[in-house]
Amino acid sequence: MESLKLLAPLAWRNLWRNPRRTVITLFVVSVGLWSILAMASFITAWGQSSRDATLRLLFAQGQIHAEGYLDNPNINRLMDPPDTALLAALNAPEISNWAARLELPAVVRSEYKTLPVTVVGVLPEAEIRISSIPQKLVEGRYLSGPEDDGAIIGLNLAKRLKTALGRRVILMITAQDGWLEERSFDVVGIYDADTAFEDTYIFTGRAAMQTMVGLGDEISQIAFEVPEDEALEGVIASLRAAAPAHDVRQWRKLSLIMGAMDASMAATVYVWMSVMMVMISIGVINTQLMAVFERIHEFGLLRALGLKPAHVLVLVTLESMLLIGLGVLIGMLAGAATVWGLAGGIDLSAFSQALEAFKSGEVLYLEIRPMDYVIFPLAIWLLGVWVALWPAWRAAKISPVEAMRHAT
Amino acid sequence: MQHKGNEMKAIVSCKGITKVFGKGELAVHALRGIDLDIMEGDFATLAGPSGSGKTTLLNMIGALDHPTEGEVSVDGQSLSGMSKSALSDLRLEKVGFIFQAYNLVPVLSARENVEFVLRLAKVPAAERRSRADAALAEVGLKGMENRRPSALSGGQQQRVAIARALVGRPRIVLADEPTANLDSKTTAELVALMYRLNQESGITFLMGTHDPRVMAHSKRHIEMEDGKIISDTRS
Ligand SMILES: Nc1ncnc2c1ncn2[C@@H]1O[C@H](COP(=O)(O)OP(=O)(O)O)[C@@H](O)[C@H]1O
Ligand SMILES: [Mg+2]
């Protein structure tokens, strides 16, 4: 303790003996950390925004199906509307909205073409709250109620079928009795999402669809929205408890591609962090070795005066702790300043065509995630101090006799 | 404690010291059998041509290096077999060093340089400061306590080194060519200062030098050549 009080001020002053080198090291460390923090914020915001946009289309944060439906979605694997226990769980405060749908594979036919699609029977009232499709209409109107037997189809599908608003399309769905049920629908609305989605989904009133295929009030899925990702696990557990016979899944398990994208975004940050860590290590080792070799004589003197090798090790390590600590501090401030500076959001609408593949929302809002400001700075600091132990150890090994001999 | 003669006490005692650097064909015999006692109160010079072994011998006495053969004792304590850490402590307590150059820590003020050894020796803060300032006043640097070495002349820097060597109240001050980088006027002043400290406070000095102005003051003159002592005379 006493020796720390002796060595710490010495270490601090030594930092400023070669201001140019100190500034270079500070620059390397702080820019490295800044880039990691900024990238983490950006990637997180981007990932979240594109994920939210996709989930908002239709899927929501989780879905309930009858056991086996997801493996083979057909009319024989439906479920009844939620019973009181499930209703109570669905109306929990963590769940902001939910919607019960009838979703079945189908074939759509126009005068020109026949294409496989998925028809979703919806309750428009619930759908408006949970899905963004009602807001994505470019022509016509949304469904007026469960009995509405109009069809809402995607822009690209309309193009491929060579049909238009006000025209009719034929939908064929396998009914309860096994026969192929066929009926014509008026196209009442056309929506604009991404093409893959547009080619897949057709919407109509749920009751109208149930009647067409000879069902009572059976449904195929309940989609539920959980605004706080942290609450999702708990919600899933309570839903499973309320409906043990059903298949309750969160979005990562429903859409493997989206789950993988989510994971790879996080991985990108770690790859970048590794690259920066290598750069920072090289920078720190270099400058600290130079700092030690420049002062061989001085370490010899200090040793001659009675400083022990361990003291020298502590002295040089303190120097790197202070130096890298300062760099880390600057990097954290720069990272936070970047996020605050972009608090108004980054407008990506100019790139929205190019970004369609990523399904990003058009404005990104960066935020500071407190754990990022603990883990990354700590990792960089510990790494820097750790690699600087080598120069420090070299300094501790300097023999006073040798050092003084070469000085003159 | 060893006693030699009537009341004379040996501060340093070297017995059969040899030092060989390197091995085989490249071996350098820097010291070839040194027997030497430095007495309390000595103001001794160690002279001889460059390469004769002065620095090597001073390093042995100052516990900075260990002999190949033979034994060094400082203040009655044998250095052989002591750990590096124990040798550091011994230097701190018993030996003051003045080197030819780069004596001071550049980022510390004159006072802090002097205080440094007291801090290592765990002297309490208040006492540290008064002792450091007294030592600086003693060497004529009153008023310059807060200057960094870069703001001091070469002679003033060596005075700070002397103050630092003395402040720990060592048994002996070892000085290796302390005036080599100084002009003759400054050299004369510095030697006069060390001589006065020796006369007034009885501090033992051993100086490696080939500067005649330093030798002129010496009360004991030891001459080395080729790793051996060839003469040892008192005046
Ligand atoms: N660390 C060392 N390694 C090899 N040779 C050394 C070393 N230190 C001193 N010597 C050699 O030992 C001899 C004595 O050196 P030194 O004690 O420095 O002499 P002086 O101080 O009298 O000039 C010289 O030949 C020198 O080259
Ligand atoms: Mg020498």
Coordinates of C-alpha atoms in Angstrom, one line a residue, chain A residues 5-402:
Chain A
K5 CA 1.4 5.7 -2.8
L6 CA 5.0 6.1 -3.9
L7 CA 4.7 4.5 -7.3
A8 CA 1.3 5.8 -8.5
P9 CA 2.2 9.5 -8.8
L10 CA 5.5 8.4 -10.4
A11 CA 3.5 6.3 -12.9
W12 CA 1.2 9.1 -13.7
R13 CA 4.0 11.6 -14.4
N14 CA 5.8 9.1 -16.5
L15 CA 2.8 8.9 -18.8
W16 CA 3.3 12.5 -19.9
R17 CA 7.1 12.3 -20.5
N18 CA 6.5 11.4 -24.1
P19 CA 3.2 13.0 -24.8
R20 CA 3.2 12.1 -28.5
R21 CA 3.5 8.4 -27.7
T22 CA 0.9 8.6 -25.0
V23 CA -1.5 10.3 -27.3
I24 CA -1.0 7.7 -30.0
T25 CA -1.7 4.9 -27.5
L26 CA -4.8 6.8 -26.2
F27 CA -5.9 7.2 -29.7
V28 CA -5.5 3.5 -30.6
V29 CA -7.3 2.3 -27.5
S30 CA -10.1 4.9 -27.5
V31 CA -10.8 4.6 -31.2
G32 CA -10.8 0.9 -31.0
L33 CA -13.2 0.9 -28.1
W34 CA -15.3 3.6 -29.7
S35 CA -15.7 1.6 -32.9
I36 CA -16.7 -1.5 -30.9
L37 CA -19.3 0.5 -28.9
A38 CA -20.7 2.4 -31.9
M39 CA -20.8 -0.8 -34.0
A40 CA -22.6 -2.7 -31.2
S41 CA -25.2 0.1 -30.9
F42 CA -25.7 0.3 -34.6
I43 CA -25.9 -3.5 -35.2
T44 CA -28.2 -3.9 -32.2
A45 CA -30.5 -1.1 -33.4
W46 CA -30.5 -2.4 -37.0
G47 CA -31.1 -6.0 -35.9
Q48 CA -33.9 -5.0 -33.6
S49 CA -35.5 -2.7 -36.1
S50 CA -35.5 -5.2 -38.9
R51 CA -36.6 -8.0 -36.6
D52 CA -39.4 -5.8 -35.2
A53 CA -40.5 -4.8 -38.7
T54 CA -40.7 -8.5 -39.7
L55 CA -42.5 -9.6 -36.6
R56 CA -44.9 -6.7 -36.9
L57 CA -46.0 -7.9 -40.3
L58 CA -47.8 -11.0 -39.0
F59 CA -45.7 -13.3 -36.8
A60 CA -45.6 -11.3 -33.6
Q61 CA -43.2 -12.5 -30.8
G62 CA -44.7 -15.9 -30.4
Q63 CA -47.5 -18.2 -31.5
I64 CA -49.6 -21.0 -30.2
H65 CA -50.6 -23.9 -32.4
A66 CA -52.1 -27.3 -31.9
E67 CA -49.5 -30.0 -31.3
G68 CA -48.2 -31.1 -34.7
Y69 CA -49.6 -28.3 -36.8
L70 CA -46.2 -26.7 -37.5
D71 CA -44.8 -30.0 -38.9
N72 CA -47.8 -30.5 -41.2
P73 CA -50.1 -27.5 -41.3
N74 CA -53.5 -28.8 -42.4
I75 CA -57.1 -28.6 -41.5
N76 CA -56.9 -31.7 -39.3
R77 CA -54.6 -30.1 -36.8
L78 CA -56.6 -27.2 -35.6
M79 CA -57.5 -26.2 -32.1
D80 CA -60.5 -24.7 -30.3
P81 CA -60.6 -21.0 -29.3
P82 CA -58.7 -20.3 -26.1
D83 CA -60.4 -21.6 -22.9
T84 CA -60.6 -19.6 -19.7
A85 CA -57.2 -20.6 -18.4
L86 CA -55.5 -19.7 -21.7
L87 CA -57.5 -16.5 -22.0
A88 CA -56.3 -15.5 -18.6
A89 CA -52.7 -16.1 -19.6
L90 CA -53.1 -14.2 -22.9
N91 CA -54.6 -11.2 -21.1
A92 CA -51.6 -11.0 -18.8
P93 CA -50.0 -7.5 -18.7
E94 CA -46.8 -8.7 -20.4
I95 CA -48.8 -9.5 -23.6
S96 CA -49.8 -6.3 -25.3
N97 CA -52.0 -7.9 -28.0
W98 CA -53.0 -11.2 -29.4
A99 CA -55.0 -12.5 -32.3
A100 CA -56.5 -15.9 -33.1
R101 CA -56.3 -16.9 -36.8
L102 CA -57.2 -19.6 -39.1
E103 CA -54.2 -20.2 -41.4
L104 CA -54.4 -22.9 -44.1
P105 CA -52.5 -23.8 -47.2
A106 CA -54.4 -23.1 -50.4
V107 CA -54.2 -22.6 -54.1
V108 CA -55.2 -19.3 -55.8
R109 CA -56.3 -19.1 -59.4
S110 CA -56.9 -16.3 -61.8
E111 CA -57.7 -16.5 -65.5
Y112 CA -53.9 -16.7 -66.2
K113 CA -52.3 -18.5 -63.4
T114 CA -52.6 -20.9 -60.5
L115 CA -50.2 -20.4 -57.5
P116 CA -49.8 -22.0 -54.0
V117 CA -50.5 -19.6 -51.2
T118 CA -51.4 -19.5 -47.5
V119 CA -54.8 -18.0 -46.6
V120 CA -55.2 -16.4 -43.3
G121 CA -58.7 -15.9 -41.8
V122 CA -58.5 -13.0 -39.4
L123 CA -60.5 -10.9 -37.0
P124 CA -59.8 -7.4 -38.4
E125 CA -60.3 -5.7 -35.1
A126 CA -57.5 -7.8 -33.4
E127 CA -55.4 -7.8 -36.5
I128 CA -55.2 -4.0 -36.7
R129 CA -53.6 -4.0 -33.3
I130 CA -51.1 -6.7 -33.8
S131 CA -50.1 -6.6 -37.5
S132 CA -48.8 -3.9 -39.8
I133 CA -50.5 -5.3 -42.9
P134 CA -53.7 -3.2 -42.4
Q135 CA -51.5 -0.1 -42.7
K136 CA -49.7 -1.4 -45.7
L137 CA -52.6 -1.2 -48.1
V138 CA -51.8 0.6 -51.3
E139 CA -55.2 0.1 -52.9
G140 CA -58.7 -0.6 -51.7
R141 CA -59.7 -1.2 -48.1
Y142 CA -59.0 -3.6 -45.2
L143 CA -61.5 -6.3 -44.1
S144 CA -64.5 -4.9 -42.3
G145 CA -65.2 -7.8 -39.9
P146 CA -64.9 -11.6 -39.5
E147 CA -67.8 -12.2 -41.9
D148 CA -66.1 -10.1 -44.7
D149 CA -65.4 -12.5 -47.5
G150 CA -63.3 -10.1 -49.5
A151 CA -59.6 -11.0 -50.2
I152 CA -56.6 -8.9 -49.3
I153 CA -53.6 -9.9 -51.5
G154 CA -50.1 -8.7 -52.0
L155 CA -48.9 -6.4 -54.7
N156 CA -46.5 -8.9 -56.3
L157 CA -49.1 -11.7 -56.2
A158 CA -51.6 -9.4 -58.0
K159 CA -49.0 -8.7 -60.6
R160 CA -48.3 -12.4 -61.1
L161 CA -51.9 -13.4 -61.2
K162 CA -52.5 -10.4 -63.6
T163 CA -55.5 -9.4 -61.4
A164 CA -56.4 -6.1 -59.8
L165 CA -58.6 -4.5 -57.3
G166 CA -62.3 -5.3 -57.8
R167 CA -61.5 -8.4 -59.9
R168 CA -62.2 -11.9 -58.6
V169 CA -59.8 -14.7 -57.8
I170 CA -60.6 -18.4 -56.9
L171 CA -59.3 -19.9 -53.7
M172 CA -59.1 -23.7 -53.3
I173 CA -58.7 -25.1 -49.8
T174 CA -59.0 -28.7 -48.6
A175 CA -62.1 -28.8 -46.4
Q176 CA -62.8 -30.7 -43.2
D177 CA -64.4 -33.5 -45.2
G178 CA -61.3 -33.9 -47.4
W179 CA -62.8 -32.5 -50.5
L180 CA -61.2 -29.5 -52.2
E181 CA -63.5 -26.5 -51.5
E182 CA -63.5 -23.8 -54.2
R183 CA -64.9 -20.3 -54.0
S184 CA -64.4 -17.0 -55.7
F185 CA -63.3 -13.9 -53.7
D186 CA -63.4 -10.3 -54.6
V187 CA -60.0 -8.6 -54.3
V188 CA -60.9 -5.7 -51.9
G189 CA -57.4 -4.6 -50.9
I190 CA -53.8 -4.8 -52.1
Y191 CA -50.9 -4.5 -49.7
D192 CA -47.2 -3.8 -50.1
A193 CA -44.7 -5.7 -48.0
D194 CA -41.6 -7.6 -49.3
T195 CA -42.2 -9.8 -52.3
A196 CA -41.7 -13.1 -50.6
F197 CA -44.4 -12.2 -48.1
E198 CA -46.6 -10.8 -50.8
D199 CA -46.4 -14.0 -52.8
T200 CA -47.4 -16.1 -49.8
Y201 CA -50.2 -14.5 -47.8
I202 CA -53.8 -13.8 -48.6
F203 CA -56.1 -12.5 -45.9
T204 CA -59.9 -12.8 -45.5
G205 CA -62.5 -12.7 -42.7
R206 CA -62.1 -15.6 -40.3
A207 CA -65.8 -16.5 -40.0
A208 CA -66.1 -16.4 -43.8
M209 CA -63.2 -18.8 -44.2
Q210 CA -64.5 -21.2 -41.4
T211 CA -67.8 -21.4 -43.2
M212 CA -66.2 -22.1 -46.6
V213 CA -64.2 -25.1 -45.3
G214 CA -67.0 -26.3 -43.1
L215 CA -65.5 -25.5 -39.7
G216 CA -67.1 -24.3 -36.5
D217 CA -65.0 -21.9 -34.5
E218 CA -61.7 -23.8 -34.8
I219 CA -58.5 -21.8 -35.3
S220 CA -55.0 -22.8 -36.3
Q221 CA -52.9 -20.2 -34.4
I222 CA -52.8 -17.6 -31.7
A223 CA -50.2 -14.9 -32.3
F224 CA -49.2 -12.8 -29.3
E225 CA -47.1 -9.7 -28.9
V226 CA -44.7 -9.2 -26.1
P227 CA -43.0 -5.7 -26.3
E228 CA -40.2 -6.5 -23.8
D229 CA -37.9 -9.2 -25.1
E230 CA -36.7 -9.9 -21.6
A231 CA -40.3 -10.9 -20.6
L232 CA -40.7 -13.4 -23.5
E233 CA -39.3 -16.4 -21.7
G234 CA -41.6 -15.9 -18.7
V235 CA -44.6 -15.4 -21.0
I236 CA -43.9 -18.6 -22.9
A237 CA -43.6 -20.5 -19.7
S238 CA -46.9 -19.2 -18.4
L239 CA -48.7 -19.9 -21.7
R240 CA -47.3 -23.4 -21.7
A241 CA -48.6 -23.9 -18.2
A242 CA -52.1 -22.6 -19.2
A243 CA -52.2 -24.7 -22.4
P244 CA -50.1 -27.8 -21.8
A245 CA -51.6 -29.6 -24.8
H246 CA -50.5 -26.9 -27.2
D247 CA -47.3 -26.0 -29.0
V248 CA -46.1 -22.6 -27.7
R249 CA -43.1 -21.1 -29.4
Q250 CA -41.3 -17.8 -29.5
W251 CA -40.2 -16.2 -32.8
R252 CA -36.6 -17.4 -32.7
K253 CA -38.0 -21.0 -32.8
L254 CA -40.7 -20.2 -35.3
S255 CA -38.5 -18.6 -37.9
L256 CA -35.0 -20.2 -37.9
I257 CA -33.7 -17.7 -40.4
M258 CA -34.6 -14.8 -38.2
G259 CA -33.2 -16.5 -35.2
A260 CA -29.9 -17.1 -37.0
M261 CA -29.8 -13.5 -38.3
D262 CA -30.3 -12.3 -34.7
A263 CA -27.4 -14.5 -33.5
S264 CA -25.1 -13.5 -36.4
M265 CA -25.6 -9.8 -35.7
A266 CA -24.3 -10.3 -32.2
A267 CA -21.4 -12.4 -33.6
T268 CA -20.4 -9.6 -36.0
V269 CA -19.8 -7.4 -33.0
Y270 CA -17.6 -10.0 -31.4
V271 CA -15.6 -10.5 -34.6
W272 CA -15.0 -6.8 -34.8
M273 CA -14.1 -6.7 -31.2
S274 CA -11.5 -9.5 -31.7
V275 CA -10.0 -7.5 -34.7
M276 CA -9.8 -4.4 -32.5
M277 CA -8.3 -6.3 -29.6
V278 CA -5.5 -7.6 -31.8
M279 CA -4.8 -4.1 -33.0
I280 CA -4.9 -2.6 -29.5
S281 CA -2.6 -5.3 -28.2
I282 CA 0.0 -4.7 -30.9
G283 CA -0.2 -1.0 -30.2
V284 CA 0.1 -1.3 -26.5
I285 CA 2.9 -3.8 -26.5
N286 CA 4.8 -1.6 -29.0
T287 CA 4.5 1.6 -27.1
Q288 CA 5.1 0.1 -23.7
L289 CA 8.2 -1.8 -24.9
M290 CA 9.6 1.5 -26.3
A291 CA 8.7 3.3 -23.1
V292 CA 10.7 0.6 -21.2
F293 CA 13.7 0.5 -23.4
E294 CA 14.0 4.3 -23.4
R295 CA 14.3 4.2 -19.6
I296 CA 16.6 1.2 -19.0
H297 CA 19.0 3.5 -17.3
E298 CA 16.3 4.9 -15.0
F299 CA 15.1 1.5 -14.0
G300 CA 18.7 0.6 -13.2
L301 CA 19.0 3.7 -11.0
L302 CA 15.7 3.0 -9.2
R303 CA 16.9 -0.6 -8.6
A304 CA 20.3 0.7 -7.3
L305 CA 18.5 3.0 -4.9
G306 CA 16.6 0.1 -3.4
L307 CA 13.5 -0.4 -5.5
K308 CA 12.8 -4.2 -5.8
P309 CA 12.1 -5.9 -9.1
A310 CA 8.5 -6.3 -8.0
H311 CA 8.2 -2.6 -7.5
V312 CA 9.4 -2.0 -11.0
L313 CA 6.9 -4.5 -12.3
V314 CA 4.2 -2.6 -10.4
L315 CA 5.4 0.8 -11.6
V316 CA 5.3 -0.1 -15.3
T317 CA 2.0 -2.0 -14.9
L318 CA 0.5 1.0 -13.1
E319 CA 1.6 3.1 -16.1
S320 CA -0.2 0.8 -18.5
M321 CA -3.3 0.6 -16.2
L322 CA -3.5 4.4 -16.2
L323 CA -2.8 4.8 -19.9
I324 CA -5.2 2.2 -21.1
G325 CA -7.8 3.2 -18.5
L326 CA -7.7 6.7 -19.8
G327 CA -8.0 5.5 -23.4
V328 CA -10.9 3.3 -22.4
L329 CA -12.6 6.3 -20.7
I330 CA -12.2 8.4 -23.7
G331 CA -13.5 5.6 -25.9
M332 CA -16.6 5.2 -23.7
L333 CA -17.3 8.9 -23.8
A334 CA -16.9 9.0 -27.5
G335 CA -19.2 6.0 -27.9
A336 CA -21.9 7.6 -25.7
A337 CA -21.5 10.9 -27.5
T338 CA -22.0 9.2 -30.8
V339 CA -25.3 7.6 -29.6
W340 CA -26.5 10.9 -28.1
G341 CA -25.5 12.8 -31.2
L342 CA -27.6 10.4 -33.3
A343 CA -30.5 10.5 -30.8
G344 CA -32.8 11.8 -33.5
G345 CA -32.5 8.6 -35.3
I346 CA -30.6 7.6 -38.4
D347 CA -32.8 7.9 -41.4
L348 CA -32.2 4.9 -43.7
S349 CA -35.1 5.7 -46.0
A350 CA -32.6 6.8 -48.7
F351 CA -31.3 3.2 -48.7
S352 CA -34.6 1.5 -48.1
Q353 CA -34.5 -0.2 -51.6
A354 CA -31.1 -1.7 -50.9
L355 CA -32.1 -2.6 -47.4
E356 CA -35.3 -4.5 -48.3
A357 CA -33.5 -7.7 -47.9
F358 CA -32.9 -6.9 -44.3
K359 CA -36.4 -5.8 -43.7
S360 CA -35.2 -2.9 -41.6
G361 CA -37.5 -0.2 -40.3
E362 CA -36.6 3.1 -42.0
V363 CA -35.3 5.0 -39.0
L364 CA -32.8 3.5 -36.6
Y365 CA -32.7 4.7 -33.0
L366 CA -29.4 3.9 -31.3
E367 CA -29.4 3.4 -27.6
I368 CA -26.9 2.9 -24.9
R369 CA -27.0 -0.6 -23.6
P370 CA -25.4 -0.4 -20.1
M371 CA -23.9 -3.8 -20.3
D372 CA -22.0 -2.9 -23.4
Y373 CA -20.4 -0.1 -21.4
V374 CA -19.2 -2.5 -18.8
I375 CA -18.2 -5.6 -20.7
F376 CA -16.4 -4.1 -23.7
P377 CA -14.4 -1.4 -21.8
L378 CA -13.5 -4.0 -19.1
A379 CA -12.4 -6.5 -21.7
I380 CA -10.2 -3.9 -23.5
W381 CA -8.7 -2.7 -20.3
L382 CA -7.9 -6.1 -18.9
L383 CA -6.4 -7.2 -22.3
G384 CA -4.3 -4.1 -22.5
V385 CA -3.0 -4.4 -19.0
W386 CA -2.4 -8.1 -19.5
V387 CA -0.3 -7.7 -22.7
A388 CA 1.6 -4.8 -21.1
L389 CA 2.8 -7.2 -18.4
W390 CA 5.4 -8.4 -20.8
P391 CA 7.1 -5.0 -21.2
A392 CA 6.7 -4.6 -17.4
W393 CA 8.4 -7.9 -16.8
R394 CA 11.2 -6.9 -19.1
A395 CA 11.7 -3.8 -17.0
A396 CA 11.7 -5.7 -13.8
K397 CA 14.4 -7.9 -15.1
I398 CA 16.8 -5.1 -15.9
S399 CA 19.9 -5.4 -13.7
P400 CA 21.1 -2.2 -12.2
V401 CA 24.7 -2.9 -13.0
E402 CA 24.1 -3.6 -16.7

